[in-house]
Structure formats: C-alpha cells, structure tokens
mmCIF file of C-alpha atoms in Angstrom:
data_model
loop_
_atom_site.group_PDB
_atom_site.id
_atom_site.type_symbol
_atom_site.label_atom_id
_atom_site.label_comp_id
_atom_site.label_asym_id
_atom_site.label_seq_id
_atom_site.Cartn_x
_atom_site.Cartn_y
_atom_site.Cartn_z
ATOM 1 C CA MET Q 733 -19.969 -3.881 2.982
ATOM 2 C CA LYS Q 734 -16.006 -4.768 3.999
ATOM 3 C CA SER Q 735 -13.963 -5.470 2.361
ATOM 4 C CA GLY Q 736 -9.993 -6.718 2.693
ATOM 5 C CA THR Q 737 -7.165 -8.173 0.893
ATOM 6 C CA THR Q 738 -7.654 -11.245 -1.211
ATOM 7 C CA GLY Q 739 -4.296 -12.734 -0.139
ATOM 8 C CA ALA Q 740 -0.569 -11.821 0.379
ATOM 9 C CA PRO Q 741 1.729 -8.546 -1.290
ATOM 10 C CA VAL Q 742 3.811 -10.300 -4.062
ATOM 11 C CA ARG Q 743 7.501 -8.749 -4.686
ATOM 12 C CA PHE Q 744 9.163 -8.378 -7.666
ATOM 13 C CA SER Q 745 12.742 -6.825 -8.024
ATOM 14 C CA THR Q 746 14.747 -6.264 -11.184
ATOM 15 C CA VAL Q 747 17.907 -6.096 -8.350
ATOM 16 C CA GLY Q 748 19.922 -9.007 -8.423
ATOM 17 C CA LEU Q 749 18.975 -10.215 -12.512
ATOM 18 C CA PRO Q 750 21.432 -10.307 -15.307
ATOM 19 C CA GLU Q 751 21.260 -6.617 -16.102
ATOM 20 C CA ALA Q 752 20.493 -7.826 -19.849
ATOM 21 C CA GLU Q 753 17.560 -9.104 -19.023
ATOM 22 C CA ARG Q 754 15.751 -6.516 -16.607
ATOM 23 C CA ILE Q 755 13.752 -4.153 -18.536
ATOM 24 C CA ALA Q 756 11.821 -6.959 -20.862
ATOM 25 C CA LEU Q 757 10.910 -8.723 -17.489
ATOM 26 C CA TRP Q 758 10.629 -5.856 -15.644
ATOM 27 C CA GLU Q 759 8.052 -4.333 -18.839
ATOM 28 C CA GLU Q 760 6.308 -8.157 -18.228
ATOM 29 C CA HIS Q 761 5.793 -8.314 -14.691
ATOM 30 C CA ASN Q 762 4.358 -4.407 -14.879
ATOM 31 C CA ALA Q 763 1.822 -5.960 -18.302
ATOM 32 C CA GLU Q 764 0.274 -9.211 -15.973
ATOM 33 C CA THR Q 765 0.094 -6.470 -12.801
ATOM 34 C CA LEU Q 766 -0.419 -3.160 -13.066
ATOM 35 C CA ILE Q 767 -0.223 -1.127 -16.605
ATOM 36 C CA GLY Q 768 1.890 -2.647 -19.380
ATOM 37 C CA LEU Q 769 4.546 0.112 -20.704
ATOM 38 C CA ARG Q 770 7.516 0.268 -22.504
ATOM 39 C CA CYS Q 771 10.417 1.172 -20.423
ATOM 40 C CA ARG Q 772 13.973 2.579 -20.538
ATOM 41 C CA SER Q 773 16.699 3.229 -18.283
ATOM 42 C CA LEU Q 774 18.403 6.844 -18.353
ATOM 43 C CA GLN Q 775 22.157 6.727 -19.075
ATOM 44 C CA ASP Q 776 21.675 2.832 -20.068
ATOM 45 C CA ALA Q 777 22.651 2.466 -16.134
ATOM 46 C CA ALA Q 778 20.949 -0.944 -15.579
ATOM 47 C CA LEU Q 779 17.630 -0.548 -14.315
ATOM 48 C CA ASP Q 780 17.003 -1.258 -10.424
ATOM 49 C CA ALA Q 781 13.204 -1.035 -9.647
ATOM 50 C CA THR Q 782 10.849 -2.860 -7.285
ATOM 51 C CA GLU Q 783 7.134 -3.509 -6.665
ATOM 52 C CA ILE Q 784 5.423 -4.821 -4.433
ATOM 53 C CA ASN Q 785 1.788 -5.871 -5.808
ATOM 54 C CA LEU Q 786 -1.719 -6.645 -3.693
ATOM 55 C CA GLN Q 787 -5.055 -7.548 -6.147
ATOM 56 C CA LEU Q 788 -8.228 -6.455 -3.923
ATOM 57 C CA PRO Q 789 -11.505 -7.226 -4.601
ATOM 58 C CA GLN Q 790 -12.430 -4.181 -6.903
ATOM 59 C CA VAL Q 791 -8.826 -2.864 -7.128
ATOM 60 C CA HIS Q 792 -5.101 -2.972 -7.147
ATOM 61 C CA VAL Q 793 -2.053 -1.879 -5.295
ATOM 62 C CA ALA Q 794 1.014 -1.439 -5.079
ATOM 63 C CA ARG Q 795 4.419 0.580 -4.148
ATOM 64 C CA VAL Q 796 7.249 0.827 -6.833
ATOM 65 C CA VAL Q 797 10.858 2.034 -5.844
ATOM 66 C CA GLY Q 798 12.803 2.916 -9.070
ATOM 67 C CA SER Q 799 16.326 4.289 -10.056
ATOM 68 C CA PRO Q 800 16.077 6.686 -12.753
ATOM 69 C CA HIS Q 801 14.287 5.860 -15.719
ATOM 70 C CA PHE Q 802 11.336 6.700 -17.858
ATOM 71 C CA VAL Q 803 7.953 5.055 -19.106
ATOM 72 C CA GLU Q 804 5.896 5.250 -22.129
ATOM 73 C CA ARG Q 805 2.002 3.419 -22.605
ATOM 74 C CA PRO Q 806 1.913 4.449 -26.375
ATOM 75 C CA ARG Q 807 -1.348 3.615 -28.228
ATOM 76 C CA ALA Q 808 0.799 0.496 -29.942
ATOM 77 C CA GLU Q 809 1.091 -0.963 -25.908
ATOM 78 C CA ILE Q 810 -2.623 0.213 -25.200
ATOM 79 C CA ARG Q 811 -4.031 -2.122 -27.771
ATOM 80 C CA ARG Q 812 -1.674 -4.881 -27.064
ATOM 81 C CA VAL Q 813 -2.666 -4.868 -23.650
ATOM 82 C CA PRO Q 814 -5.612 -3.058 -22.550
ATOM 83 C CA SER Q 815 -6.758 -1.900 -18.949
ATOM 84 C CA ASP Q 816 -9.960 -0.814 -18.843
ATOM 85 C CA ALA Q 817 -8.644 0.928 -15.940
ATOM 86 C CA VAL Q 818 -7.841 4.373 -13.873
ATOM 87 C CA ALA Q 819 -4.170 4.641 -12.758
ATOM 88 C CA CYS Q 820 -3.598 6.959 -9.929
ATOM 89 C CA TYR Q 821 -0.220 7.480 -8.435
ATOM 90 C CA LEU Q 822 0.667 9.031 -5.425
ATOM 91 C CA ASN Q 823 4.063 10.205 -5.663
ATOM 92 C CA LEU Q 824 6.184 9.368 -2.101
ATOM 93 C CA ALA Q 825 9.670 11.132 -3.104
ATOM 94 C CA GLY Q 826 11.344 13.381 -5.664
ATOM 95 C CA ASP Q 827 9.928 14.964 -9.186
ATOM 96 C CA ALA Q 828 8.491 12.914 -11.547
ATOM 97 C CA PHE Q 829 7.177 14.542 -14.691
ATOM 98 C CA PHE Q 830 3.882 13.339 -16.816
ATOM 99 C CA TYR Q 831 3.716 14.289 -20.363
ATOM 100 C CA HIS Q 832 0.393 13.940 -22.216
ATOM 101 C CA ASP Q 833 -1.241 14.758 -25.242
ATOM 102 C CA ASP Q 834 -2.089 18.191 -23.468
ATOM 103 C CA GLY Q 835 1.399 18.749 -21.976
ATOM 104 C CA VAL Q 836 4.060 18.317 -19.671
ATOM 105 C CA ARG Q 837 2.507 18.662 -15.931
ATOM 106 C CA LEU Q 838 6.227 18.170 -13.106
ATOM 107 C CA LEU Q 839 4.779 16.341 -10.271
ATOM 108 C CA HIS Q 840 5.758 16.557 -6.630
ATOM 109 C CA PRO Q 841 5.835 14.526 -3.678
ATOM 110 C CA GLY Q 842 2.723 14.343 -2.018
ATOM 111 C CA GLN Q 843 0.738 14.667 -5.337
ATOM 112 C CA LEU Q 844 -1.601 12.394 -6.597
ATOM 113 C CA LEU Q 845 -1.707 11.814 -10.446
ATOM 114 C CA VAL Q 846 -4.774 10.929 -12.019
ATOM 115 C CA CYS Q 847 -5.648 9.195 -15.191
ATOM 116 C CA ASP Q 848 -6.660 7.247 -17.884
ATOM 117 C CA ALA Q 849 -4.722 4.300 -18.707
ATOM 118 C CA ASP Q 850 -5.510 3.270 -21.713
ATOM 119 C CA GLN Q 851 -4.652 7.040 -22.678
ATOM 120 C CA PRO Q 852 -1.059 7.249 -24.644
ATOM 121 C CA PHE Q 853 1.121 8.898 -21.685
ATOM 122 C CA MET Q 854 4.756 9.134 -20.856
ATOM 123 C CA ARG Q 855 6.501 9.782 -17.200
ATOM 124 C CA GLY Q 856 10.316 10.409 -16.253
ATOM 125 C CA PHE Q 857 11.923 9.965 -12.972
ATOM 126 C CA SER Q 858 14.972 11.669 -13.358
ATOM 127 C CA HIS Q 859 16.294 11.056 -9.578
ATOM 128 C CA GLY Q 860 14.550 7.999 -9.597
ATOM 129 C CA LEU Q 861 10.566 6.727 -8.670
ATOM 130 C CA GLU Q 862 9.428 6.447 -4.860
ATOM 131 C CA GLU Q 863 5.435 6.459 -5.375
ATOM 132 C CA LEU Q 864 2.463 4.153 -4.384
ATOM 133 C CA ALA Q 865 -0.160 3.114 -7.523
ATOM 134 C CA VAL Q 866 -3.763 2.260 -7.511
ATOM 135 C CA LYS Q 867 -5.255 0.895 -10.716
ATOM 136 C CA VAL Q 868 -8.939 1.064 -10.375
ATOM 137 C CA PRO Q 869 -11.299 -0.138 -13.563
ATOM 138 C CA HIS Q 870 -13.399 2.242 -15.271
ATOM 139 C CA THR Q 871 -16.763 0.392 -14.051
ATOM 140 C CA VAL Q 872 -15.073 0.944 -9.522
ATOM 141 C CA TRP Q 873 -14.140 4.355 -10.892
ATOM 142 C CA ARG Q 874 -17.744 5.378 -11.970
ATOM 143 C CA ASP Q 875 -19.346 4.540 -8.910
ATOM 144 C CA LEU Q 876 -16.825 7.109 -7.036
ATOM 145 C CA GLY Q 877 -18.222 9.472 -8.379
ATOM 146 C CA GLY Q 878 -15.343 10.620 -10.474
ATOM 147 C CA PRO Q 879 -15.579 12.113 -13.645
ATOM 148 C CA LYS Q 880 -16.865 10.266 -16.512
ATOM 149 C CA SER Q 881 -13.870 10.496 -18.786
ATOM 150 C CA LEU Q 882 -10.577 11.663 -17.962
ATOM 151 C CA PRO Q 883 -9.534 13.158 -21.402
ATOM 152 C CA GLN Q 884 -6.610 15.147 -19.454
ATOM 153 C CA PRO Q 885 -4.774 14.219 -15.944
ATOM 154 C CA LEU Q 886 -6.127 15.182 -12.879
ATOM 155 C CA VAL Q 887 -2.936 16.645 -10.356
ATOM 156 C CA VAL Q 888 -4.735 16.504 -6.209
ATOM 157 C CA ASP Q 889 -2.200 19.097 -4.216
ATOM 158 C CA ASP Q 890 -0.224 17.810 -1.475
ATOM 159 C CA GLY Q 891 -1.701 18.270 1.880
ATOM 160 C CA VAL Q 892 -5.305 17.221 1.088
ATOM 161 C CA VAL Q 893 -6.179 15.124 4.551
ATOM 162 C CA GLN Q 894 -8.018 12.222 1.797
ATOM 163 C CA THR Q 895 -4.288 11.471 0.487
ATOM 164 C CA LYS Q 896 -2.482 11.593 3.394
ATOM 165 C CA ALA Q 897 -4.640 8.676 4.725
ATOM 166 C CA LEU Q 898 -4.614 6.905 2.007
ATOM 167 C CA ALA Q 899 -0.972 6.165 1.603
ATOM 168 C CA THR Q 900 -1.003 5.406 5.243
ATOM 169 C CA LEU Q 901 -3.485 3.055 4.495
ATOM 170 C CA ILE Q 902 -1.842 1.650 1.149
ATOM 171 C CA ALA Q 903 1.639 0.968 3.283
ATOM 172 C CA GLN Q 904 0.250 -1.147 5.851
ATOM 173 C CA ALA Q 905 -1.272 -3.114 3.057
ATOM 174 C CA LEU Q 906 1.864 -3.689 1.692
ATOM 175 C CA ARG Q 907 4.255 -4.073 4.216
ATOM 176 C CA ARG Q 908 6.752 -6.863 4.431
ATOM 177 C CA GLU Q 909 6.400 -7.904 8.189
ATOM 178 C CA SER Q 910 2.368 -8.404 9.012
ATOM 179 C CA PRO Q 911 0.741 -6.325 6.691
ATOM 180 C CA ALA Q 912 -2.817 -5.741 7.663
ATOM 181 C CA SER Q 913 -5.374 -6.091 6.203
ATOM 182 C CA VAL Q 914 -7.134 -3.289 4.728
ATOM 183 C CA ASP Q 915 -10.550 -2.242 4.570
ATOM 184 C CA GLU Q 916 -10.842 -1.580 0.905
ATOM 185 C CA ASP Q 917 -14.091 0.319 0.903
ATOM 186 C CA VAL Q 918 -12.435 2.835 3.490
ATOM 187 C CA LEU Q 919 -10.187 3.271 0.663
ATOM 188 C CA LEU Q 920 -12.430 4.045 -2.106
ATOM 189 C CA ASP Q 921 -13.685 6.453 -0.312
ATOM 190 C CA LEU Q 922 -10.537 8.349 0.203
ATOM 191 C CA LEU Q 923 -9.667 8.507 -3.369
ATOM 192 C CA GLY Q 924 -13.544 9.215 -4.279
ATOM 193 C CA SER Q 925 -13.292 11.978 -1.859
ATOM 194 C CA ALA Q 926 -9.803 13.421 -3.190
ATOM 195 C CA VAL Q 927 -10.593 13.263 -6.433
ATOM 196 C CA THR Q 928 -14.260 15.008 -6.246
ATOM 197 C CA GLY Q 929 -13.301 17.505 -3.254
ATOM 198 C CA ARG Q 930 -16.365 16.231 -1.638
ATOM 199 C CA ALA Q 931 -15.147 16.627 2.286
ATOM 200 C CA PRO Q 932 -14.197 13.309 4.031
ATOM 201 C CA SER Q 933 -15.457 11.205 7.050
ATOM 202 C CA LEU Q 934 -12.921 12.407 9.566
ATOM 203 C CA SER Q 935 -13.630 9.814 11.591
ATOM 204 C CA THR Q 936 -12.506 7.651 8.873
ATOM 205 C CA VAL Q 937 -9.588 9.200 8.540
ATOM 206 C CA HIS Q 938 -8.959 9.211 12.442
ATOM 207 C CA LEU Q 939 -9.300 5.540 12.464
ATOM 208 C CA THR Q 940 -6.751 4.850 9.484
ATOM 209 C CA VAL Q 941 -4.033 7.186 10.591
ATOM 210 C CA ALA Q 942 -4.597 5.951 14.389
ATOM 211 C CA LYS Q 943 -4.093 2.180 13.339
ATOM 212 C CA ALA Q 944 -1.299 3.271 11.200
ATOM 213 C CA TYR Q 945 -0.132 4.679 14.861
ATOM 214 C CA ILE Q 946 -0.303 1.512 16.859
ATOM 215 C CA ASP Q 947 1.288 -0.557 13.880
ATOM 216 C CA GLU Q 948 3.932 1.979 13.979
ATOM 217 C CA HIS Q 949 4.587 1.001 17.371
ATOM 218 C CA LEU Q 950 3.695 -2.309 18.101
ATOM 219 C CA ALA Q 951 7.151 -2.561 20.430
ATOM 220 C CA ASP Q 952 6.290 -0.105 23.091
ATOM 221 C CA SER Q 953 4.819 -1.781 25.975
ATOM 222 C CA GLY Q 954 3.190 1.426 27.328
ATOM 223 C CA LEU Q 955 1.696 1.730 24.118
ATOM 224 C CA SER Q 956 -1.723 2.710 25.157
ATOM 225 C CA ALA Q 957 -5.770 4.803 23.781
ATOM 226 C CA ALA Q 958 -4.017 7.818 25.948
ATOM 227 C CA ARG Q 959 -0.934 7.885 24.202
ATOM 228 C CA VAL Q 960 -2.742 6.627 20.263
ATOM 229 C CA ALA Q 961 -4.883 9.593 20.470
ATOM 230 C CA ARG Q 962 -1.988 12.105 21.110
ATOM 231 C CA GLY Q 963 0.337 10.860 18.448
ATOM 232 C CA VAL Q 964 -2.751 10.906 16.221
ATOM 233 C CA GLY Q 965 -4.121 14.521 17.633
ATOM 234 C CA ILE Q 966 -7.503 14.139 18.585
ATOM 235 C CA SER Q 967 -8.857 13.316 22.321
ATOM 236 C CA GLU Q 968 -9.278 10.353 24.364
ATOM 237 C CA ARG Q 969 -12.693 10.026 23.864
ATOM 238 C CA HIS Q 970 -13.171 10.812 20.466
ATOM 239 C CA LEU Q 971 -10.394 8.051 19.735
ATOM 240 C CA SER Q 972 -12.702 5.340 21.489
ATOM 241 C CA ARG Q 973 -15.744 6.500 19.557
ATOM 242 C CA VAL Q 974 -13.468 6.157 16.310
ATOM 243 C CA PHE Q 975 -12.454 2.512 17.128
ATOM 244 C CA ALA Q 976 -16.352 2.057 18.585
ATOM 245 C CA SER Q 977 -18.235 3.159 14.337
ATOM 246 C CA GLY Q 978 -16.266 0.512 13.168
ATOM 247 C CA GLY Q 979 -16.923 -2.386 15.691
ATOM 248 C CA SER Q 980 -13.783 -2.787 17.738
ATOM 249 C CA SER Q 981 -11.770 -1.004 20.744
ATOM 250 C CA VAL Q 982 -8.215 0.789 20.715
ATOM 251 C CA PRO Q 983 -6.987 -2.350 23.518
ATOM 252 C CA GLN Q 984 -8.851 -5.403 20.864
ATOM 253 C CA TYR Q 985 -6.888 -3.594 17.749
ATOM 254 C CA LEU Q 986 -3.639 -3.129 19.418
ATOM 255 C CA LEU Q 987 -3.640 -6.805 21.231
ATOM 256 C CA LEU Q 988 -4.459 -8.461 17.460
ATOM 257 C CA ARG Q 989 -1.928 -6.054 16.192
ATOM 258 C CA ARG Q 990 0.521 -7.672 18.509
ATOM 259 C CA LEU Q 991 -0.934 -11.079 17.971
ATOM 260 C CA GLU Q 992 -0.658 -10.850 14.107
ATOM 261 C CA ARG Q 993 2.816 -9.735 13.897
ATOM 262 C CA ALA Q 994 3.860 -12.453 16.377
ATOM 263 C CA ARG Q 995 2.587 -14.896 14.749
ATOM 264 C CA SER Q 996 4.561 -13.200 11.337
ATOM 265 C CA LEU Q 997 8.022 -13.229 12.849
ATOM 266 C CA LEU Q 998 7.299 -17.269 14.184
ATOM 267 C CA GLN Q 999 6.188 -18.026 11.185
ATOM 268 C CA GLU Q 1000 9.803 -16.904 9.908
ATOM 269 C CA GLY Q 1001 11.278 -19.439 12.091
ATOM 270 C CA GLY Q 1002 14.974 -18.588 12.624
ATOM 271 C CA GLY Q 1003 16.742 -18.249 15.703
ATOM 272 C CA LYS Q 1004 14.214 -16.087 17.670
ATOM 273 C CA THR Q 1005 12.941 -17.694 20.796
ATOM 274 C CA VAL Q 1006 9.074 -16.809 21.862
ATOM 275 C CA ALA Q 1007 10.139 -14.312 24.713
ATOM 276 C CA GLU Q 1008 11.999 -12.482 22.275
ATOM 277 C CA VAL Q 1009 9.134 -12.346 19.563
ATOM 278 C CA ALA Q 1010 6.991 -11.153 22.406
ATOM 279 C CA ALA Q 1011 8.839 -8.668 24.093
ATOM 280 C CA ARG Q 1012 9.525 -7.878 19.643
ATOM 281 C CA CYS Q 1013 5.326 -7.380 19.408
ATOM 282 C CA GLY Q 1014 4.969 -5.258 22.846
ATOM 283 C CA PHE Q 1015 3.474 -8.182 25.331
ATOM 284 C CA GLY Q 1016 5.414 -7.450 29.299
ATOM 285 C CA SER Q 1017 5.041 -11.177 29.936
ATOM 286 C CA ALA Q 1018 6.024 -14.189 27.765
ATOM 287 C CA ALA Q 1019 3.047 -16.375 29.708
ATOM 288 C CA HIS Q 1020 0.920 -13.454 29.278
ATOM 289 C CA PHE Q 1021 1.735 -13.322 25.484
ATOM 290 C CA SER Q 1022 1.544 -17.528 25.145
ATOM 291 C CA HIS Q 1023 -1.555 -17.962 26.850
ATOM 292 C CA ARG Q 1024 -3.073 -14.861 24.263
ATOM 293 C CA PHE Q 1025 -1.797 -16.624 20.986
ATOM 294 C CA LYS Q 1026 -3.127 -19.777 22.265
ATOM 295 C CA GLU Q 1027 -6.689 -17.946 22.678
ATOM 296 C CA ARG Q 1028 -6.507 -15.984 19.758
ATOM 297 C CA PHE Q 1029 -5.326 -19.054 17.140
ATOM 298 C CA GLY Q 1030 -5.908 -22.385 18.934
ATOM 299 C CA LEU Q 1031 -2.176 -23.297 18.630
ATOM 300 C CA ARG Q 1032 0.544 -22.851 20.886
ATOM 301 C CA ALA Q 1033 3.398 -20.269 19.805
ATOM 302 C CA THR Q 1034 6.351 -23.147 20.463
ATOM 303 C CA ASP Q 1035 4.255 -25.448 17.802
ATOM 304 C CA VAL Q 1036 4.039 -22.605 15.187
ATOM 305 C CA LEU Q 1037 7.930 -21.798 16.187
ATOM 306 C CA ARG Q 1038 8.968 -24.807 15.799
ATOM 307 C CA GLU Q 1039 6.892 -26.013 12.436
ATOM 308 C CA ALA Q 1040 9.033 -23.207 10.884
ATOM 309 C CA ARG Q 1041 12.156 -24.231 11.890
ATOM 310 C CA SER Q 1042 11.482 -27.416 10.228
ATOM 311 C CA ARG Q 1043 10.726 -26.469 7.294
ATOM 312 C CA ALA Q 1044 14.023 -24.049 7.044
#
C-alpha cells in the first residue's frame, strides 16, 4: 500500500531570534518534533540553525542545517523525552563526529549513521551541520529487517545506491517550493535495503532518481522522456516500464508536477502573472496551461492568483 505525506513541511529556524534564547528554543523544538537533545554552540557563538520537518504516517523526516555546535543525548534527557525509535542521520556536507559508549566515529559526507535514539550519544559538527534525518519507531524498524537491537551504531558507507536514492526522495518531500508527495513504502524499502545490505529494487531506485530529475528541470519546456532517460542513464524503453510499474507515464508525471508547481506559485500571489507562472513551469503556451490547470483542479489559474492577492 502506497502512502504519502500527511501535511506540508514545517520550517523552524533560530535565525533572527534573540541570541540568548536560541539554544533553549532549538532544544524545545527538537524535543517536540524529532529527539530531545542538549545543545551547545562552539566558541560561545550564537547558534544559527534551521530545520524542515515532515511527519509521514509511519516515520518522521527532516533536513537540518546549522552553524558549528554539538548535541548530546544523555540518560537524563532520554528519561525525560524517550523516543522509542531508531535515528538515521545522512550526512550531506562536512565531517561530523559521533561519540558512543563503544568509541568515536568520524562521519563523512554521503555516509548514513543509524543508532538507537534511546542510547546515550554525543554528536559534534565543528565545521557546521547539513544532514537529513529519519526517525523510525522501533515497531517500524523491526519490519524493515534491521537488527532487533542496536547496542552499537551502524554506518553505511558513501556510494551505496540506496542512500543516494533515499536522499533524493527525502529532499523532494522537504522542498519549500512545491514539495513532492513521498511514497513512504519506497522510502522504507530503500532504508531497509541500505541497513541490511540486501540488493535494492533497481526499478525503485530508477523511478526515484527519474522523478527527481524531472522536478529539477520542470522549467525546461523541451523536457522529454528521452531527455530524462539520458539524464538518469537508462534507456527510454526501460524508463517507460519503470513509470508504468508505478501506474503512470513520463508525460503524465511531468504534466502533474508542472501543474502542482504552478499552483504553488499562484497561491503565493505577488506581482507575477499567469503567463509568467506558465513559463516558469515549462508550459510553452499560457492558453494551454490555463486549460490544463482548469481541467486538473477545477479552478481557473487567474482565480487562484486573484484569491492569493486578496488574502495578501
């Protein structure tokens, strides 16, 4: 059974907040959304940190960016805010250290760290933090086929195809402009195959990467199935089979994502016109765009824009 998002991504940032309150507010936010942590900024500098969170039916995903700091999950914090979950951290940039009772690990960009969130640990980011996080309840974790217990953390090395596709899937869901609906079953399958070492479904990986390629090139009016296939590195015939297995086609998905992106832009209001939105989303004709928009959403694009401006 396929499952998607349960709401829009939620953004929280310490940037612009009173410097003396930033750490306390950051700790409070993480305790409510992800995992309760104690935080300290390095060299007593003000903490600049931003987190985008999305709760899915079974797991929670987030993107975290921050200035140099370290975090700790001591036993007192675990007792205060138990998680009953496994934490998965995918490092995107810079090195980070992870201190556990079995020693210290240095994590490089592209590596995935998996640990029991209810075991004490400390993490440090001397050059800043940029990562994706997935919080997986223990009940869900057991269904993935991962180790029943995690007395020591697992590290999945850079270059594993599952982690790359996983990063793509999460990044799409957390995008500020027109986030993509994430198939949670695919996300869990990728995560499970990454931590267990079993061979991933190449069709799943190819579909994930192809959808990301399409989303990155929506403004290109010349985007075609052939272009997508070349960009992903597979044949056009295989690309068609991959999309057909998901109940769609490349043209159908491309049109849907363009319309969703356009609706998001129209709902922002502002001084843009319908023709400008159509062009930004890869439609060669404003009239064609307007027709397709009304056909899909049952509303005229001009009405959506007018309503957004009136709200503003």
